[in-house]
Coordinates of C-alpha atoms and ligand atoms in Angstrom, one line a residue:
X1 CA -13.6 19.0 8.0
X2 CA -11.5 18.6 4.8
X3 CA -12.3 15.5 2.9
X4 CA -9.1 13.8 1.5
X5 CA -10.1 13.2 -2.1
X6 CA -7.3 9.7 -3.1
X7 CA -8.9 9.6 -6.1
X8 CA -8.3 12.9 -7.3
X9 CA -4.7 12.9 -5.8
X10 CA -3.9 9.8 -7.4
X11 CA -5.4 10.8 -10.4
X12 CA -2.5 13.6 -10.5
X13 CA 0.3 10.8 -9.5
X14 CA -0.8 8.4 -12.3
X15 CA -0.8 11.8 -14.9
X16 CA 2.8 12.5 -14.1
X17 CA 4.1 8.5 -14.3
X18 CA 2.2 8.9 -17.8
X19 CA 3.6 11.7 -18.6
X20 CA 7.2 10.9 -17.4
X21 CA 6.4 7.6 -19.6
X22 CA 5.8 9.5 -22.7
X23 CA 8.6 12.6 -22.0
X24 CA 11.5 10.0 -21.8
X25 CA 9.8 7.4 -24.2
X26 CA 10.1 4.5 -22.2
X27 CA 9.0 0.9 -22.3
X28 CA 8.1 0.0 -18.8
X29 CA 6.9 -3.5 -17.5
X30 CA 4.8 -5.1 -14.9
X31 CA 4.5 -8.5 -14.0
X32 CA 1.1 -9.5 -11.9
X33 CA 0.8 -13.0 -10.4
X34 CA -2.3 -14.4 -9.5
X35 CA -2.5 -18.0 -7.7
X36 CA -6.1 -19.2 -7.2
X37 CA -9.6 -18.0 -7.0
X38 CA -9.5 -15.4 -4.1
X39 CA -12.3 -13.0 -5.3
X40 CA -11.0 -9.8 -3.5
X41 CA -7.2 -10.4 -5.4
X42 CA -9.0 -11.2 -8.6
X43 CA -10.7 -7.3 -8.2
X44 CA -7.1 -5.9 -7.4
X45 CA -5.6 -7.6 -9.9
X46 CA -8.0 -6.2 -12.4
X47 CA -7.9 -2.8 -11.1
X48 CA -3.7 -2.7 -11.6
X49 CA -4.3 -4.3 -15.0
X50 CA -6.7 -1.8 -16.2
X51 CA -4.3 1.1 -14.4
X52 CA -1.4 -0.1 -16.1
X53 CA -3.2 0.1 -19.6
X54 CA -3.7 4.0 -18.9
X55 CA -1.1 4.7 -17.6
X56 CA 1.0 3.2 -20.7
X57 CA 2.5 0.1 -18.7
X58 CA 2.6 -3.2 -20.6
X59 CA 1.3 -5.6 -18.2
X60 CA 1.9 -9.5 -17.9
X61 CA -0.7 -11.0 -15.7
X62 CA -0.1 -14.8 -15.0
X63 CA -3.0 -16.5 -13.2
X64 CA -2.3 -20.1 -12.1
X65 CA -4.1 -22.7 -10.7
X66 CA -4.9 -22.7 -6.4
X67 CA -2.7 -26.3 -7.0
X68 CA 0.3 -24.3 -8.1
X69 CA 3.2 -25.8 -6.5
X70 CA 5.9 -23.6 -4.8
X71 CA 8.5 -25.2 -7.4
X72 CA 6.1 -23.9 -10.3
X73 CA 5.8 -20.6 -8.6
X74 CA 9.6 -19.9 -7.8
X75 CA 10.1 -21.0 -11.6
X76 CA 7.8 -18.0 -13.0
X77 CA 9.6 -15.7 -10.7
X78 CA 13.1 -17.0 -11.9
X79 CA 12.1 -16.5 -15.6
X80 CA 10.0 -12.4 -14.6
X81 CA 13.7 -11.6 -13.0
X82 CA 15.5 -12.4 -16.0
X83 CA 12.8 -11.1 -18.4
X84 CA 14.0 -7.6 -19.5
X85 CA 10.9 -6.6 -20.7
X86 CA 9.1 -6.9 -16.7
X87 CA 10.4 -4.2 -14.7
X88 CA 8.2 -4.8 -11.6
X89 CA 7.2 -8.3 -10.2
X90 CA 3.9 -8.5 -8.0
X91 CA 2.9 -11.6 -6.1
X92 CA -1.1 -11.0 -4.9
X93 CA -0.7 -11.9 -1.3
X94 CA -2.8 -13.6 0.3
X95 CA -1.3 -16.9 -1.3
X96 CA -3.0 -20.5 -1.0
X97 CA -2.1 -21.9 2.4
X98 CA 0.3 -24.5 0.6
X99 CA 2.3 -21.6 -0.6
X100 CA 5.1 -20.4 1.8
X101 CA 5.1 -16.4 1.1
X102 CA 8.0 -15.2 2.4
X103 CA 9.9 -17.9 0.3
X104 CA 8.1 -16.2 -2.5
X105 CA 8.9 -12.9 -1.6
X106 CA 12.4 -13.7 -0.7
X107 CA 12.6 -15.1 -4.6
X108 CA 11.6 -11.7 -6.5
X109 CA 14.8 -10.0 -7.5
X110 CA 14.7 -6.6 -5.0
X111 CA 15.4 -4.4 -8.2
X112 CA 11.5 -5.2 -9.0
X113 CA 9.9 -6.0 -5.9
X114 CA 7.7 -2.9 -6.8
X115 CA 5.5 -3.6 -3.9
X116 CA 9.2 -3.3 -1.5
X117 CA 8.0 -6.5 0.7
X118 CA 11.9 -8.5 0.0
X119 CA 13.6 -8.2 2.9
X120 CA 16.3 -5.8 1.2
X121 CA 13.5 -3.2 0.4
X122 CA 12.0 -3.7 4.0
X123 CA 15.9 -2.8 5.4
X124 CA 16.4 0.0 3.4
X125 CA 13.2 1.7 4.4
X126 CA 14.3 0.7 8.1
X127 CA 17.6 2.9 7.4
X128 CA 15.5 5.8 5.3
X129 CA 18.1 5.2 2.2
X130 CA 15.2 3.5 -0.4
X131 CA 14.4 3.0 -3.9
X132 CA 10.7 1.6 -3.4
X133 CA 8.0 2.1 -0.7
X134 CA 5.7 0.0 -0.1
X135 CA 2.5 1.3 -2.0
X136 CA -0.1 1.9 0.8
X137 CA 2.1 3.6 3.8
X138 CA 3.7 5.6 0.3
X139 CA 0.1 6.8 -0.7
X140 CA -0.5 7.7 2.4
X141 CA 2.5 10.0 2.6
X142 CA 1.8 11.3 -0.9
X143 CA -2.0 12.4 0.5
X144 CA -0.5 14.1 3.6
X145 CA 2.1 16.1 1.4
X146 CA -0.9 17.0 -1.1
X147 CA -3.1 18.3 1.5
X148 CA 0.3 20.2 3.0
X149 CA -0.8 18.3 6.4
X150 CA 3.0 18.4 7.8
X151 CA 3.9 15.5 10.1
X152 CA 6.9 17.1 12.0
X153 CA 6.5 17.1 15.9
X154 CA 3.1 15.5 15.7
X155 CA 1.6 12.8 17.8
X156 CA 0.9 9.7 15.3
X157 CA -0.4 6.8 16.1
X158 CA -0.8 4.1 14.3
X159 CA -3.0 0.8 15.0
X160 CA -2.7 -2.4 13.5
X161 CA 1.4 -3.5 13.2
X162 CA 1.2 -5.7 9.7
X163 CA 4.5 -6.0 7.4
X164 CA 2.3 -4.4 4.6
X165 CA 0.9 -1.4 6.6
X166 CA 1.5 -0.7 9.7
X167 CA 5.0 -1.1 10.3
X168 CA 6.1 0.6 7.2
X169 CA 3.5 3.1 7.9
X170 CA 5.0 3.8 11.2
X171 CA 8.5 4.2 9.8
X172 CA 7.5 6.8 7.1
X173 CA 6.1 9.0 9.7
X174 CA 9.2 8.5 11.9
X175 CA 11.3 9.6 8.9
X176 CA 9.2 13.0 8.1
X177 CA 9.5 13.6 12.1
X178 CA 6.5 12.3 13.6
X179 CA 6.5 11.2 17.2
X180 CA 5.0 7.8 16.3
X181 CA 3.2 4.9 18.8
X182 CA 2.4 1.7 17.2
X183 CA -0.8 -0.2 18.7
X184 CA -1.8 -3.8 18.1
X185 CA -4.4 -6.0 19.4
X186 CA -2.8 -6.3 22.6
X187 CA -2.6 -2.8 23.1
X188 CA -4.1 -1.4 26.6
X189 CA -6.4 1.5 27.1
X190 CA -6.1 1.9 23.2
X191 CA -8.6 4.8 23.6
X192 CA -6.3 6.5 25.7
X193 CA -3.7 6.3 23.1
X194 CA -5.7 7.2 19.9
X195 CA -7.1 10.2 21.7
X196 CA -4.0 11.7 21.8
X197 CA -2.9 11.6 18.2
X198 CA -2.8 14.2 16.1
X199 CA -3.0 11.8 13.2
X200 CA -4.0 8.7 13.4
X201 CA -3.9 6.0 11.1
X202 CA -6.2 2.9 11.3
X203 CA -5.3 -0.3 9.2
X204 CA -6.9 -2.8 11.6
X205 CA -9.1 -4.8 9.1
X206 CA -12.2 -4.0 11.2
X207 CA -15.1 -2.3 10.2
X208 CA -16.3 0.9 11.6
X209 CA -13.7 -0.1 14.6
X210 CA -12.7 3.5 15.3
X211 CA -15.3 5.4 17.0
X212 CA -15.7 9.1 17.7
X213 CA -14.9 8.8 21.5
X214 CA -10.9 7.6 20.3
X215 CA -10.4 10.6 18.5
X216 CA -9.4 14.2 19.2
X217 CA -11.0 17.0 18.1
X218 CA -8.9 18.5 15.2
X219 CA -7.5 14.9 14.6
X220 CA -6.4 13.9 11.0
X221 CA -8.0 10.7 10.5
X222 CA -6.0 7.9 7.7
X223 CA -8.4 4.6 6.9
X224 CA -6.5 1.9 5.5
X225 CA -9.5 -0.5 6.0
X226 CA -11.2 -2.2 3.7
X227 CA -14.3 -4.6 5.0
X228 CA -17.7 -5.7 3.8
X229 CA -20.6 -5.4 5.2
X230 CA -23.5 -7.3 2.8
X231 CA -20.9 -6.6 0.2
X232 CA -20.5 -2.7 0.9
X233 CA -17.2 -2.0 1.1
X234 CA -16.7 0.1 4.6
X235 CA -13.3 1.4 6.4
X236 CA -12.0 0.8 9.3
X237 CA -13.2 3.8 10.9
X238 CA -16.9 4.9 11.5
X239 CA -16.8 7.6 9.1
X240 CA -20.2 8.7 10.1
X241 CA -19.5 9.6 13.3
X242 CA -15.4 10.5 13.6
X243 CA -15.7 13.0 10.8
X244 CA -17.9 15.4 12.8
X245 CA -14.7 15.1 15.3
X246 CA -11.8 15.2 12.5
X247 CA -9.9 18.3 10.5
X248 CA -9.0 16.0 7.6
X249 CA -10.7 12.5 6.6
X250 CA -10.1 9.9 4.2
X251 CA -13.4 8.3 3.1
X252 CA -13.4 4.5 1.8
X253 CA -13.5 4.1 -1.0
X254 CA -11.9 6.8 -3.1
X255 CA -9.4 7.6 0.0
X256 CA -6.4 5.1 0.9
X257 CA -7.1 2.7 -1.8
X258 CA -6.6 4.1 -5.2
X259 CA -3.5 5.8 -3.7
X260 CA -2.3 2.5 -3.4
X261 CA -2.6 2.1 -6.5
X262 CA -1.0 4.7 -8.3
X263 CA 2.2 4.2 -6.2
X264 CA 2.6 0.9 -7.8
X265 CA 2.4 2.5 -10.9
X266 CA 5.3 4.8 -9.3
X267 CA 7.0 2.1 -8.1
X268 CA 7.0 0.2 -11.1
X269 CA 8.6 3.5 -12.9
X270 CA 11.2 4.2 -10.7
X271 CA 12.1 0.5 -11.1
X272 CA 12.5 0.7 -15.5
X273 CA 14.6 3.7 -15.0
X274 CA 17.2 2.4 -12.2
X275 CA 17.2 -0.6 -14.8
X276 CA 17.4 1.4 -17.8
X277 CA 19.8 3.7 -16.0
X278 CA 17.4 6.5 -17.1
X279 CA 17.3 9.4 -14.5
Ligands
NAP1 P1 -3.5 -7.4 9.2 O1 -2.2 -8.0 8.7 O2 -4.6 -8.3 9.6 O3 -3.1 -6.5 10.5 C1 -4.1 -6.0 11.3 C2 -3.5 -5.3 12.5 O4 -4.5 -4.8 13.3 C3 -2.7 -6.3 13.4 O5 -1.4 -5.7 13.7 C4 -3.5 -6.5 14.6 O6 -2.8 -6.7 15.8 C5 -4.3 -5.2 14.7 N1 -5.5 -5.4 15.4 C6 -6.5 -6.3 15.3 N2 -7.4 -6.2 16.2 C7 -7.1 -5.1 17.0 C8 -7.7 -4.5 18.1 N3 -8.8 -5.0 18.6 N4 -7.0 -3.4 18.6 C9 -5.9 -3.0 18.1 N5 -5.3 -3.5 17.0 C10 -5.9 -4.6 16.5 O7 -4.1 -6.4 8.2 P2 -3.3 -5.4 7.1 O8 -2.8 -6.2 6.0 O9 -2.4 -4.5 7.8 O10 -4.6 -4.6 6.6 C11 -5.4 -3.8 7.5 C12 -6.6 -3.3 6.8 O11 -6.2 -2.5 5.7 C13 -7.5 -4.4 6.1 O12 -8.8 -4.0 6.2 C14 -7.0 -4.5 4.7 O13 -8.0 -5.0 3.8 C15 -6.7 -3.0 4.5 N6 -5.7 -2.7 3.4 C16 -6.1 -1.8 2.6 C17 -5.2 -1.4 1.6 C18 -5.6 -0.3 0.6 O14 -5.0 -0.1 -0.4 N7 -6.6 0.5 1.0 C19 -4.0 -2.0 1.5 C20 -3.6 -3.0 2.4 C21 -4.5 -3.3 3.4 P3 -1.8 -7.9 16.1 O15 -0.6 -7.7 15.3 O16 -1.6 -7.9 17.5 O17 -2.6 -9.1 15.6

């Protein structure tokens, strides 16, 4: 069993945005937003904040109050699309339930929705002709390629079906020529399905949900989950157990997350130079 080390592999992609930063002496931008006191955005807010600073991004974090209105909101976004300086515009999802977030999304000029959620992104990764992809399905990817684990002609499966993972997720392995099945909570005989995948990603939001007897011998194993239990943080796969069974594993943490990550830090790259019309 081959242990997929995201920390070291996003340790490479944030040396070559750095780089790239320095090489072409850019000035690159990143706006975070922040509404209320959720304490697990608060961590991922910090942890792009202090990436950025590494990495040579300037970033702008703007934390408002949980009684933000949506007019107040849509106003920052309107002034971080027509600030040159931001090149990428983040909205921490989840928002306060008052907040409408795909009238948020829909707001962010597409040029630097660096987290590729506006419906124009979403399209273009539908038809395979994109600029952005969304940051966790793209790390992902990036892992797989790293570890030269090739997804053409191999049984993928996929659970969980969110706008954020698992569809976008799905898509990417249908573009590199995966034979892909998508399963959800109303999936039957789940089991049945996971055993049969050659790679299987789980981004369920369950702990330890994924048990040895749903995966295949040999099976490469992707967990996107990220639970608690008494604070530890723990995947959505029982790690314990499945990697006995699995060729290549991601562990949480230091697998799927800090991948994430450092493909925002991509993302918000690729963004300054389309603007900049920098190649
Ligand atoms: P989500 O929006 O809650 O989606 C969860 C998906 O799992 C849904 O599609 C749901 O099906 C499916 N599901 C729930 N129970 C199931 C069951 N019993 N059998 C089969 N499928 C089931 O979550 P998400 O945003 O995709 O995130 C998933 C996990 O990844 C969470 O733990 C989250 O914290 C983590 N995450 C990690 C990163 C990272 O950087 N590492 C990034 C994003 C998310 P239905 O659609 O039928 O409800």
């Amino acid at each position: 069993m081959t242990l997929i080390d995201g920390k070291a592999v996003s340790t490479l992609v944030k040396g070559r945005v750095a780089d790239e930063i320095k090489e072409k002496n850019l000035s690159v931008g990143l706006a975070v937003i922040l509404v209320g006191e959720n304490p697990a955005s608060k961590i991922y807010v910090a942890n792009k904040k202090k990436a950025c600073e590494a990495i040579g991004i300037n970033s702008y974090e703007y934390i408002l109050p949980e009684d933000t209105t949506e007019q107040e909101l849509l106003a920052l976004v309107e002034t971080l699309n027509n600030d040159s300086k931001v090149n990428g515009i983040l909205c921490q999802l989840p928002l306060p339930k008052h907040l409408d977030e795909k009238t948020v999304i829909n707001a962010i000029s597409p040029e630097k929705d660096v987290d590729a959620f506006h419906p124009v992104n979403v399209g273009k990764i539908m038809i395979g002709d994109y600029d952005f992809l969304p940051c966790t399905p793209a790390g992902i990817m990036e892992m797989l390629k790293h570890y030269n684990i090739d997804v053409t002609g191999k049984r993928c499966v996929v659970i969980g079906r969110s706008n954020i993972v698992g569809k976008p997720m799905a898509m990417l392995l249908l573009h590199s020529n995966g034979t892909v099945t998508v399963c959800h909570s109303k999936t039957e005989n789940l089991a049945d399905i996971t055993r049969n995948a050659d790679i299987l990603v789980a981004a369920v939001g369950k702990a330890k949900f994924v048990t040895e007897d749903m995966v295949k011998d040999g099976a490469v194993v992707i967990d996107v989950g990220m639970n608690r239990i008494d604070g530890k943080l723990c995947g959505d796969v029982d790690f314990e157990s499945v990697s006995k069974k699995a060729s290549f594993i991601t562990p949480v943490p230091g697998g799927v997350g800090p991948m994430t990550i450092a493909m925002l830090m991509k993302n918000t790259l690729t963004a300054a130079k389309k603007q900049n019309k920098v190649e």
